[in-house]
PDB file of C-alpha atoms and ligand atoms in Angstrom:
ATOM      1  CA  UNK N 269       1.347 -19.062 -16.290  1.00 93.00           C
ATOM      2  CA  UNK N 270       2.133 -19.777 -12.282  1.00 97.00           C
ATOM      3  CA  UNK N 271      -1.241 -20.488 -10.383  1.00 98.00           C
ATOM      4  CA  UNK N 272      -2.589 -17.071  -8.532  1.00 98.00           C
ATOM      5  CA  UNK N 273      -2.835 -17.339  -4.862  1.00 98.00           C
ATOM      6  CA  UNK N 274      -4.617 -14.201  -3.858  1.00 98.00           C
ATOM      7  CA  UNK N 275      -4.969 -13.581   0.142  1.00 98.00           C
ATOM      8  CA  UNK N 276      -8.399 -11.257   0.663  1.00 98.00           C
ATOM      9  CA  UNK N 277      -7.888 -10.054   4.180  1.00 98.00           C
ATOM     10  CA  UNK N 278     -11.389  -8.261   4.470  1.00 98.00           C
ATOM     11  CA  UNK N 279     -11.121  -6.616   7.962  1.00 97.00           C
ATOM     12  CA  UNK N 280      -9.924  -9.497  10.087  1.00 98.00           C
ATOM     13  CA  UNK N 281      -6.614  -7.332  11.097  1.00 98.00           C
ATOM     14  CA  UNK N 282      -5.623  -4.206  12.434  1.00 98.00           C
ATOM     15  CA  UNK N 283      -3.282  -2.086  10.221  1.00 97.00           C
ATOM     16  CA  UNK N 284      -0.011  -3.580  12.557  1.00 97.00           C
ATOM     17  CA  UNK N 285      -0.975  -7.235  12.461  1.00 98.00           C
ATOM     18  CA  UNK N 286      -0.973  -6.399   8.853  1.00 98.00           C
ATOM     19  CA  UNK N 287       2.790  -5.111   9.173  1.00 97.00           C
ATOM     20  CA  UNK N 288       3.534  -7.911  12.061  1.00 98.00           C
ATOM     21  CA  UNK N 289       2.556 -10.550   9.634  1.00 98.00           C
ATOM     22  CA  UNK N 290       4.465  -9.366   7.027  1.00 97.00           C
ATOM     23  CA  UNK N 291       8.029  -8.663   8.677  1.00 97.00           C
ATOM     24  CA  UNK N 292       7.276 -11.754  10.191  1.00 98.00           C
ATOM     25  CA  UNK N 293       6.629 -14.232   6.890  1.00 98.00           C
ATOM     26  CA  UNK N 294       8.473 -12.050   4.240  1.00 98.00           C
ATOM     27  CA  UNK N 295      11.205 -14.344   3.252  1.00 98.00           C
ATOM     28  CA  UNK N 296       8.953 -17.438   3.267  1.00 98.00           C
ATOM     29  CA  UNK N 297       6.515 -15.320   0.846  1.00 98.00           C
ATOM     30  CA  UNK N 298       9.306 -14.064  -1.778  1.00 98.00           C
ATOM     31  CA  UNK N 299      10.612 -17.365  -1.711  1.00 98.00           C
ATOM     32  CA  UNK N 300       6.973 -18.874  -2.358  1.00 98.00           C
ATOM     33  CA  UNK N 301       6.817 -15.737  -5.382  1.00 98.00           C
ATOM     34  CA  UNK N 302       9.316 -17.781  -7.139  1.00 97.00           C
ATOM     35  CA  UNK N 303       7.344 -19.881  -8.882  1.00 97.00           C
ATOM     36  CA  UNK N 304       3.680 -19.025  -7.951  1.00 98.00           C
ATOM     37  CA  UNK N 305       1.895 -15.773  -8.422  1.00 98.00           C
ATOM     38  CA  UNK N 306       1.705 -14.605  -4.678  1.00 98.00           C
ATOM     39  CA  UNK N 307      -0.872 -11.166  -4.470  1.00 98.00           C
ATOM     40  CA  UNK N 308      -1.659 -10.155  -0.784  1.00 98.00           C
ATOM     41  CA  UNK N 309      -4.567  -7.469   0.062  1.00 98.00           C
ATOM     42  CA  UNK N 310      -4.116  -6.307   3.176  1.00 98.00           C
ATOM     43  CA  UNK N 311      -6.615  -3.038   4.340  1.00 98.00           C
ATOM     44  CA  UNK N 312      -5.913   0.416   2.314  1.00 98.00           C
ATOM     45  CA  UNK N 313      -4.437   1.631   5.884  1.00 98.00           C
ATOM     46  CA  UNK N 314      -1.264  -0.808   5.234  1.00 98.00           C
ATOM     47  CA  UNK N 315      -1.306  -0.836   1.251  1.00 98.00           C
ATOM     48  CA  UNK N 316       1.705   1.830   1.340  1.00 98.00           C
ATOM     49  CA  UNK N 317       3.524   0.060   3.466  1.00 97.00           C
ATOM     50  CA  UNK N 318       3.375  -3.558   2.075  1.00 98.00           C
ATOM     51  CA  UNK N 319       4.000  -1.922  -1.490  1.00 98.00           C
ATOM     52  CA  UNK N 320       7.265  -0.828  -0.052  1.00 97.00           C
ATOM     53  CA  UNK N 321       8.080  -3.899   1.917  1.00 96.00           C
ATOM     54  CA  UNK N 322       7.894  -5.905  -1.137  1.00 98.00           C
ATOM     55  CA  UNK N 323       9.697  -3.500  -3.605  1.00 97.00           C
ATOM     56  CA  UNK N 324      11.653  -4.867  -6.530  1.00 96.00           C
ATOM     57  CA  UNK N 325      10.128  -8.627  -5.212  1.00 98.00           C
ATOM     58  CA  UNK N 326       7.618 -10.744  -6.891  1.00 98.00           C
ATOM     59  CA  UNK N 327       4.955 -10.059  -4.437  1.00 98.00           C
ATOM     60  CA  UNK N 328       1.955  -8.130  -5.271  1.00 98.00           C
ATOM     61  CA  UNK N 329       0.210  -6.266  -3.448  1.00 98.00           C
ATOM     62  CA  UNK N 330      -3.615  -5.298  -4.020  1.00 98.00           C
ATOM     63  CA  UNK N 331      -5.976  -3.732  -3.135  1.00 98.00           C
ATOM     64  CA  UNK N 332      -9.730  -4.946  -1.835  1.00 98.00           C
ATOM     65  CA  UNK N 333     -11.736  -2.020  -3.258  1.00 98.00           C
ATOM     66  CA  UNK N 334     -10.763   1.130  -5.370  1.00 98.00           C
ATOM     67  CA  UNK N 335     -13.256   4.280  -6.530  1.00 98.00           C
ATOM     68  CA  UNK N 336     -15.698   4.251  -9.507  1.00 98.00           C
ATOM     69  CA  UNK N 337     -14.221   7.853  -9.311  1.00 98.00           C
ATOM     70  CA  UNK N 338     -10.926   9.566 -10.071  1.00 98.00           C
ATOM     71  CA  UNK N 339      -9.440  12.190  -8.269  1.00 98.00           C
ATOM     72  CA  UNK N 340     -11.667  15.368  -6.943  1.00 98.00           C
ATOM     73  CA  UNK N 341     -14.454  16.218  -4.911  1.00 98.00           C
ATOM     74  CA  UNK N 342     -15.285  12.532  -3.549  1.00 98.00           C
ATOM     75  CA  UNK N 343     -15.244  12.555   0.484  1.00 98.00           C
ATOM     76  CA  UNK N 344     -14.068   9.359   1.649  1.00 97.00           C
ATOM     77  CA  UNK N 345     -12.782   8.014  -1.482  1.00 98.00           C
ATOM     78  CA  UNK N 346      -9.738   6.078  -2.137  1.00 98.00           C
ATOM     79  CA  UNK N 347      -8.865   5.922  -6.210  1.00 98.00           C
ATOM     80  CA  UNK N 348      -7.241   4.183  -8.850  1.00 98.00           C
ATOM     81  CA  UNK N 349      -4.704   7.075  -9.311  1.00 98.00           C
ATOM     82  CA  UNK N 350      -3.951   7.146  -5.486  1.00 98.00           C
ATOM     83  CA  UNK N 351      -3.759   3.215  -5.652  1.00 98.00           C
ATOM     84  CA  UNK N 352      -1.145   3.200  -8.453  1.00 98.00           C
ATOM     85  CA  UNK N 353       1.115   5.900  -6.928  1.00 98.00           C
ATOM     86  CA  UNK N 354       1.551   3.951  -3.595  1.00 98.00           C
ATOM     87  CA  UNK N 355       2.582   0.970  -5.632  1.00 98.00           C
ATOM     88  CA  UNK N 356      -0.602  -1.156  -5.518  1.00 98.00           C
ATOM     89  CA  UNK N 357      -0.524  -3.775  -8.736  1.00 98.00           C
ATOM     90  CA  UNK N 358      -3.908  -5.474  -8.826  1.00 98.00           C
ATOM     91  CA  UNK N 359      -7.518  -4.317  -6.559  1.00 98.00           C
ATOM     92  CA  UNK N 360     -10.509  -7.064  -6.142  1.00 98.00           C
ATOM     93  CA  UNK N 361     -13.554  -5.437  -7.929  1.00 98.00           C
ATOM     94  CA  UNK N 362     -16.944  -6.678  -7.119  1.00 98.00           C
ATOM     95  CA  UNK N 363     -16.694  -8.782  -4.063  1.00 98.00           C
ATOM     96  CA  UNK N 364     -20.118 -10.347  -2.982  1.00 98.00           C
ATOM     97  CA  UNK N 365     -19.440  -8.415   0.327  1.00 98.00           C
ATOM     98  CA  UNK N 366     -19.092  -5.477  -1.748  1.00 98.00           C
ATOM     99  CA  UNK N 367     -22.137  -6.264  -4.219  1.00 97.00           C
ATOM    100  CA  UNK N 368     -24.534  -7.140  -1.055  1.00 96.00           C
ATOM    101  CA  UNK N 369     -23.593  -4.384   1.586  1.00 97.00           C
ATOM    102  CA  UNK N 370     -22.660  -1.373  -0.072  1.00 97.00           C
ATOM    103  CA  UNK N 371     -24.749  -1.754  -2.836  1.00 97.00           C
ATOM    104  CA  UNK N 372     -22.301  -1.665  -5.570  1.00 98.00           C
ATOM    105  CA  UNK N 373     -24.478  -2.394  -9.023  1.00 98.00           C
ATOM    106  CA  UNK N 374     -22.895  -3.899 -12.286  1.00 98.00           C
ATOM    107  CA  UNK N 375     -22.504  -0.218 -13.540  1.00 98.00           C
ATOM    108  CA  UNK N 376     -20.500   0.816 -10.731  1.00 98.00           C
ATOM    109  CA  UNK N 377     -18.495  -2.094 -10.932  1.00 98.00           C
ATOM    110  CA  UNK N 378     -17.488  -0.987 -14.582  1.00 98.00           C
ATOM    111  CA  UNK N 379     -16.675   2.391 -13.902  1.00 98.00           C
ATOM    112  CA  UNK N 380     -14.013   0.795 -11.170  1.00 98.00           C
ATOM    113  CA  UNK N 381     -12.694  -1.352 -13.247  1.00 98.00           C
ATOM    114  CA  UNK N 382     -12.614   1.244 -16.062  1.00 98.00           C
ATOM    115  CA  UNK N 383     -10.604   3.869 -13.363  1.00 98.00           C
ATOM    116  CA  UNK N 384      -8.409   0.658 -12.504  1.00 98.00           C
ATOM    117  CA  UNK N 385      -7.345   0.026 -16.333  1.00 98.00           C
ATOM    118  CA  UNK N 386      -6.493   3.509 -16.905  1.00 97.00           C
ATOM    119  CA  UNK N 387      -4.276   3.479 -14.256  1.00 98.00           C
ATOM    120  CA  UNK N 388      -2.719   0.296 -14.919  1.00 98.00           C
ATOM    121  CA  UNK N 389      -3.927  -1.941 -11.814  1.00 98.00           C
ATOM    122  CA  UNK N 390      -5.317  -5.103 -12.873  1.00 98.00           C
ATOM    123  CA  UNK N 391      -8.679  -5.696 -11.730  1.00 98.00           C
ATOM    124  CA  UNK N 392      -9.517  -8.908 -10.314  1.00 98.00           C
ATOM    125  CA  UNK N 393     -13.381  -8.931 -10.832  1.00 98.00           C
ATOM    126  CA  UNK N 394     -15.489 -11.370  -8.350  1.00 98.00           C
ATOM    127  CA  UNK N 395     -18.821 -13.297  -9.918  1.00 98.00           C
ATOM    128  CA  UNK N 396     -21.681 -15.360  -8.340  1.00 97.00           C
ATOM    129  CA  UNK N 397     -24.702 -15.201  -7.296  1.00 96.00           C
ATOM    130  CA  UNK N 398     -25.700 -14.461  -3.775  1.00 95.00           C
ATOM    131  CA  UNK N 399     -26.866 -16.891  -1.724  1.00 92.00           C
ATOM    132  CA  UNK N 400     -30.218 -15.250  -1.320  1.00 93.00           C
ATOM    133  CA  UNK N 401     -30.274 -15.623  -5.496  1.00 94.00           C
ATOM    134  CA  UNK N 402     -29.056 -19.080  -5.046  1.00 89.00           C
ATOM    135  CA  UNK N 403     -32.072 -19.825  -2.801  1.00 91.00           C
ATOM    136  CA  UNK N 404     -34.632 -17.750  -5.088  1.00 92.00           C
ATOM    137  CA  UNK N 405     -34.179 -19.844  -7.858  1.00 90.00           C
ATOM    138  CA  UNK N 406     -32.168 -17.677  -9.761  1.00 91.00           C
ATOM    139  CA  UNK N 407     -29.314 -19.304 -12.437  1.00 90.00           C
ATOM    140  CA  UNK N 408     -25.940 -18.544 -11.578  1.00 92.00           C
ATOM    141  CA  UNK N 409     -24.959 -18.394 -15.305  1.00 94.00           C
ATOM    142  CA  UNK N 410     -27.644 -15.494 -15.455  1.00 95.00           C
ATOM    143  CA  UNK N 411     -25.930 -14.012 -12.651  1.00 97.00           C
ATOM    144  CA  UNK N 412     -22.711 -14.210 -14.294  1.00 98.00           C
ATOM    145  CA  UNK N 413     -23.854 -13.256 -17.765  1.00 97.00           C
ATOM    146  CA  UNK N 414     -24.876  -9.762 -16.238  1.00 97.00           C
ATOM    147  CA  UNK N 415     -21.756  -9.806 -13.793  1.00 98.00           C
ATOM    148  CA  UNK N 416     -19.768  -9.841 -17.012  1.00 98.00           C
ATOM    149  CA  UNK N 417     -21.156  -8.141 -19.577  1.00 97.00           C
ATOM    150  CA  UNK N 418     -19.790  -4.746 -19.249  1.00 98.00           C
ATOM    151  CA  UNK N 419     -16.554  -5.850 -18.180  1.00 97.00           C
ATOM    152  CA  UNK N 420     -15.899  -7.636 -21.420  1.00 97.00           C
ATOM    153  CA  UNK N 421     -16.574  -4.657 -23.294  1.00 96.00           C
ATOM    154  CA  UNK N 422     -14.217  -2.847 -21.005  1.00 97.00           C
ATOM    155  CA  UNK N 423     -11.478  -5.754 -22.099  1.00 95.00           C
ATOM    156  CA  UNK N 424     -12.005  -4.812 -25.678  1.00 93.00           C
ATOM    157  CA  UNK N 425     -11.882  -1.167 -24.748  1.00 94.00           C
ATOM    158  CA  UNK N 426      -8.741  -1.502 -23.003  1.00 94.00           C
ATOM    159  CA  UNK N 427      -7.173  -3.812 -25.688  1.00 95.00           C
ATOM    160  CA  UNK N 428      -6.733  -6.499 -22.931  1.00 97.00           C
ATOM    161  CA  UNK N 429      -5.036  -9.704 -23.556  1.00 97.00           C
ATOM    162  CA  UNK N 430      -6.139 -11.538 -20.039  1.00 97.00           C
ATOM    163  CA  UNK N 431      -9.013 -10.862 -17.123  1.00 97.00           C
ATOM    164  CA  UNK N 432      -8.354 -11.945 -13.923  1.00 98.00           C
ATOM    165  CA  UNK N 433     -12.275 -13.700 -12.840  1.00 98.00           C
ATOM    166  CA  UNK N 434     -12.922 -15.376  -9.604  1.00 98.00           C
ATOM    167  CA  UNK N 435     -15.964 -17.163  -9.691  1.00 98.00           C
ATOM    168  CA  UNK N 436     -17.257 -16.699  -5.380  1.00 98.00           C
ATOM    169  CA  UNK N 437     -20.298 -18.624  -4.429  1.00 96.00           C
ATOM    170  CA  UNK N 438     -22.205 -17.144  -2.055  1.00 96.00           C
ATOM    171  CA  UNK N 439     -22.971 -20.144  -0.039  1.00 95.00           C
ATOM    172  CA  UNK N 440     -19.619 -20.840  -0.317  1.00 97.00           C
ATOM    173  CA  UNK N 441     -18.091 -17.460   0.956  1.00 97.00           C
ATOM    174  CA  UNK N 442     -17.122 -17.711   4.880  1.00 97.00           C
ATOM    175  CA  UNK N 443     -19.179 -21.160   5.557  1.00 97.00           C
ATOM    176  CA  UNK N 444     -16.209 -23.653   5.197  1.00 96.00           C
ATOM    177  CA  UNK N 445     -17.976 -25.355   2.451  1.00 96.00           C
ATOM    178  CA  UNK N 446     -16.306 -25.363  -0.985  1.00 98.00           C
ATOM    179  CA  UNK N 447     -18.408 -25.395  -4.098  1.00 97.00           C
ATOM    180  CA  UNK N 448     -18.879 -28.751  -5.712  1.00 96.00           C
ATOM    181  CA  UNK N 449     -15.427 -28.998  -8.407  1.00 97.00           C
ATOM    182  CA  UNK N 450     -17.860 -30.186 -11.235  1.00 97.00           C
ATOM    183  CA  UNK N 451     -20.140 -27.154 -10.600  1.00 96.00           C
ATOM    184  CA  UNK N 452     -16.731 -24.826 -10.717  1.00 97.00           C
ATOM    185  CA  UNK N 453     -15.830 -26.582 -13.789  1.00 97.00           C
ATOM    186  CA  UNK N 454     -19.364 -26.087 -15.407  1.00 97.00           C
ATOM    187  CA  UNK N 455     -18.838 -22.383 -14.418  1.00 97.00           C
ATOM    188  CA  UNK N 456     -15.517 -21.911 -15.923  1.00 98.00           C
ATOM    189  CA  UNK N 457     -16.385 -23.312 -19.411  1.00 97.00           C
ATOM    190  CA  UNK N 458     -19.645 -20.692 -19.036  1.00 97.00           C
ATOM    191  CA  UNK N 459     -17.566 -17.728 -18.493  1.00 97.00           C
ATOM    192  CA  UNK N 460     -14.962 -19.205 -21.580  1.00 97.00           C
ATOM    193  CA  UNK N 461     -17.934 -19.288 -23.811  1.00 97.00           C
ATOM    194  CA  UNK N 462     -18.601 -15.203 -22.560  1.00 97.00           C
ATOM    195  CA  UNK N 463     -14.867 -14.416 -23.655  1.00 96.00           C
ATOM    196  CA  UNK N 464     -15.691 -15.943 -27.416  1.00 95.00           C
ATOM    197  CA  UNK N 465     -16.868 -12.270 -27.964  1.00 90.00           C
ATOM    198  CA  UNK N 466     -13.459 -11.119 -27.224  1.00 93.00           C
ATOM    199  CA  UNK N 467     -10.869 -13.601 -28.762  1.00 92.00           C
ATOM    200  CA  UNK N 468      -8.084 -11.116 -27.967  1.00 94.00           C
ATOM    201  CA  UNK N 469      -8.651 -11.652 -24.127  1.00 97.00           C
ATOM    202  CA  UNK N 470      -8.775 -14.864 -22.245  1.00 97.00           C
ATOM    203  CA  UNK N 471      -9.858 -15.187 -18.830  1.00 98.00           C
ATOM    204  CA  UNK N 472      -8.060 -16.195 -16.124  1.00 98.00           C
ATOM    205  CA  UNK N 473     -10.224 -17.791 -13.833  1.00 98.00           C
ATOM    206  CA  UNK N 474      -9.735 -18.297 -10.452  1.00 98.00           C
ATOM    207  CA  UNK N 475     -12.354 -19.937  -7.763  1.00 98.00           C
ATOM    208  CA  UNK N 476     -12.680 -18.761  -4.252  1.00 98.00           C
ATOM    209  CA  UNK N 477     -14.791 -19.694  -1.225  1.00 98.00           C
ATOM    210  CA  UNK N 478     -13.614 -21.227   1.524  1.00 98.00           C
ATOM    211  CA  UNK N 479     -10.994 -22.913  -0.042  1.00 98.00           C
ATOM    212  CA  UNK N 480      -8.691 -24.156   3.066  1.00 98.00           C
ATOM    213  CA  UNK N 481      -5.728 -27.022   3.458  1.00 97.00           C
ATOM    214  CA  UNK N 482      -8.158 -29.641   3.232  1.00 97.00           C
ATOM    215  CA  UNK N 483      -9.964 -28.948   0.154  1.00 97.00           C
ATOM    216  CA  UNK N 484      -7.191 -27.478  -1.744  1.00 98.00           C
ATOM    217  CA  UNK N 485      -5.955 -30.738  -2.854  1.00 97.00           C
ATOM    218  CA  UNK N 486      -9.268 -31.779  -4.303  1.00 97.00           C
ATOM    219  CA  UNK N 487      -9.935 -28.151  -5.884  1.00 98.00           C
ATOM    220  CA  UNK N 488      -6.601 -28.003  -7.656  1.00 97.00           C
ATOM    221  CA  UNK N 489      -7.846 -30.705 -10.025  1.00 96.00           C
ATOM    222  CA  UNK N 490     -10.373 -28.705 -11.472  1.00 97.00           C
ATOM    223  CA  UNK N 491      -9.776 -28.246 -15.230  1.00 91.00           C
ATOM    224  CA  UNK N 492      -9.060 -24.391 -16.586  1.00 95.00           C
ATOM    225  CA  UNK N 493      -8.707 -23.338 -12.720  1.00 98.00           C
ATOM    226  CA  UNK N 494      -5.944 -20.733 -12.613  1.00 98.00           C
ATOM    227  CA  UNK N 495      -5.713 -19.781  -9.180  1.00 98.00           C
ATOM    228  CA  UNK N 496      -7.979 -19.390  -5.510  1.00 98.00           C
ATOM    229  CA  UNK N 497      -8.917 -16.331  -3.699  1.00 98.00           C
ATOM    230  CA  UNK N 498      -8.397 -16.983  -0.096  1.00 98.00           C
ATOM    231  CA  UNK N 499     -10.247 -15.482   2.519  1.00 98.00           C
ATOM    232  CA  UNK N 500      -9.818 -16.099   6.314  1.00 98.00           C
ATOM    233  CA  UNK N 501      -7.718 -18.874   5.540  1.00 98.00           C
ATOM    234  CA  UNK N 502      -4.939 -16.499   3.952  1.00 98.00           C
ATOM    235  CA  UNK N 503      -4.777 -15.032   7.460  1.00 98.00           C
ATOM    236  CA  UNK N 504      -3.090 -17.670   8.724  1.00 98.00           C
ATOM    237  CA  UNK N 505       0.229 -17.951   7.138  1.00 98.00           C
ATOM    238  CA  UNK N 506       1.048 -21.921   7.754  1.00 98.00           C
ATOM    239  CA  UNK N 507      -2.636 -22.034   6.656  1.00 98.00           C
ATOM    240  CA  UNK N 508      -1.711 -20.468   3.511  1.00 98.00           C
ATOM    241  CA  UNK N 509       1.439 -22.075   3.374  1.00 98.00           C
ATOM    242  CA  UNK N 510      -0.378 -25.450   3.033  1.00 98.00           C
ATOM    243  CA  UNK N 511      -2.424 -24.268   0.393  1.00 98.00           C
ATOM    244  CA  UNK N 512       0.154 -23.005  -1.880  1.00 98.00           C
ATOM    245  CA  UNK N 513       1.886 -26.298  -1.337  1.00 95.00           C
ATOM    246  CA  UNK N 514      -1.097 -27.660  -2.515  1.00 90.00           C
ATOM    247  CA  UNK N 515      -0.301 -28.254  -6.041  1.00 69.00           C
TER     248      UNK N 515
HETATM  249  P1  LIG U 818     -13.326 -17.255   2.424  1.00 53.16           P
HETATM  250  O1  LIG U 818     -13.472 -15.885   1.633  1.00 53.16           O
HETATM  251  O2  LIG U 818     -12.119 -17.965   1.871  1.00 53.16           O
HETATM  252  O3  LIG U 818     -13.159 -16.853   3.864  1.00 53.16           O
HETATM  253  O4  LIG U 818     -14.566 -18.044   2.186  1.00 53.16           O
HETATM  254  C1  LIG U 818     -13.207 -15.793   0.262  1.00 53.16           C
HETATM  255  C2  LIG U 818     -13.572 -14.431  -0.236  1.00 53.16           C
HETATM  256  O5  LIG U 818     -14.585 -13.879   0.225  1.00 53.16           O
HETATM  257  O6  LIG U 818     -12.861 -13.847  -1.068  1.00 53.16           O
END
């Protein structure tokens, strides 16, 4: 399996930097598609767009958010369905951003990815504790044990054969300082041990948090790592460049 390289744009663009980055870097990325797994997740506003500007390529696009909801009465809402008609092949689920400022609860997490799997995006679900859980005391693995409970069900539900994980620390998120690689590794054997229950599915485990040209070299070495989620570092494309030229 090529390694995942998954840019998480949060809100550091508007919709035609988005589009200006793109046009700008789109033969570099479908060249760099060729032998890694390149997914970029730009804002909803500029999903439609990048879907078509990467058409028949081996660039994904995703998306950072979707509805617990499917189509109807929801104000504001943007859904699975609607996701998988403009194109959209994988949405982050979960986020610590997500988790900690919009209040999104385990349960609601399920019911996205749930929506997601019926409409054939693949969810890539985010895990790790906060860092106000970090400094209460509180065990990551307990964190993660209740992060992923209901989405391993969901695997089993859906008949899955692999889950896309990315273990996000929260001291790690935004701060420039990458988790420790033997704490990762301790992680990712922790979440293996979850997916015994399901020995259809394996997970595909990914770390992210602050991972940047520097530390990428270093972080690659980690045993069972799969791929990085890259925040404000993905939104510089020699940046990113580096990093995929990591390995
Ligand atoms: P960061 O963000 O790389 O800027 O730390 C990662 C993330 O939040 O997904």
């Amino acid at each position: 399996m090529a390694f995942f390289y998954i840019a998480n744009w949060k809100n550091f663009f508007l919709p035609q930097q988005e589009i200006d980055f793109v046009q700008k870097h789109q033969n570099m990325l479908i060249t760099l598609s060729a032998s890694h797994n390149i997914i970029i997740c730009p804002s909803f506003l500029s999903i439609s767009q990048l879907t078509s500007q990467f058409a028949d390529t081996a660039v994904s696009i995703g998306a950072q958010s979707s509805s617990q909801y499917s189509n109807g009465p929801y104000t504001g809402e943007i859904t699975a369905q609607n996701l998988a008609a403009l194109g959209c092949q994988y949405a982050l689920v979960g986020h610590l951003e997500r988790r900690t400022l919009f209040g999104e609860t385990n349960e609601i997490i399920a019911q996205k990815i749930d929506q997601l799997l019926a409409n054939g995006i693949m969810p890539i679900i985010c895990v790790g504790s906060s860092k106000k859980q970090e400094e209460s005391g509180i065990l990551a693995k307990d964190i993660i044990t209740a992060q992923l409970a209901l989405p391993i069900t969901l695997a089993q539900k859906h008949q899955l054969h692999k889950l896309l994980i990315a273990y996000e620390p929260g001291s790690s998120i935004g701060s420039g300082n990458a988790a420790n690689p033997d704490e990762i590794s301790a992680v990712f054997l922790y979440i293996k041990q979850l997916f015994n229950s399901v020995p259809s599915c394996a997970p595909v485990l990914l770390y992210g948090g602050s991972v940047n040209e520097k530390n990428c070299h270093e972080l690659r070495k980690i045993d069972q790592l799969d791929g990085f989620l890259i925040g404000s570092a993905s939104t510089n494309f020699q940046t990113f460049e580096k990093i995929v030229s990591c390995s």
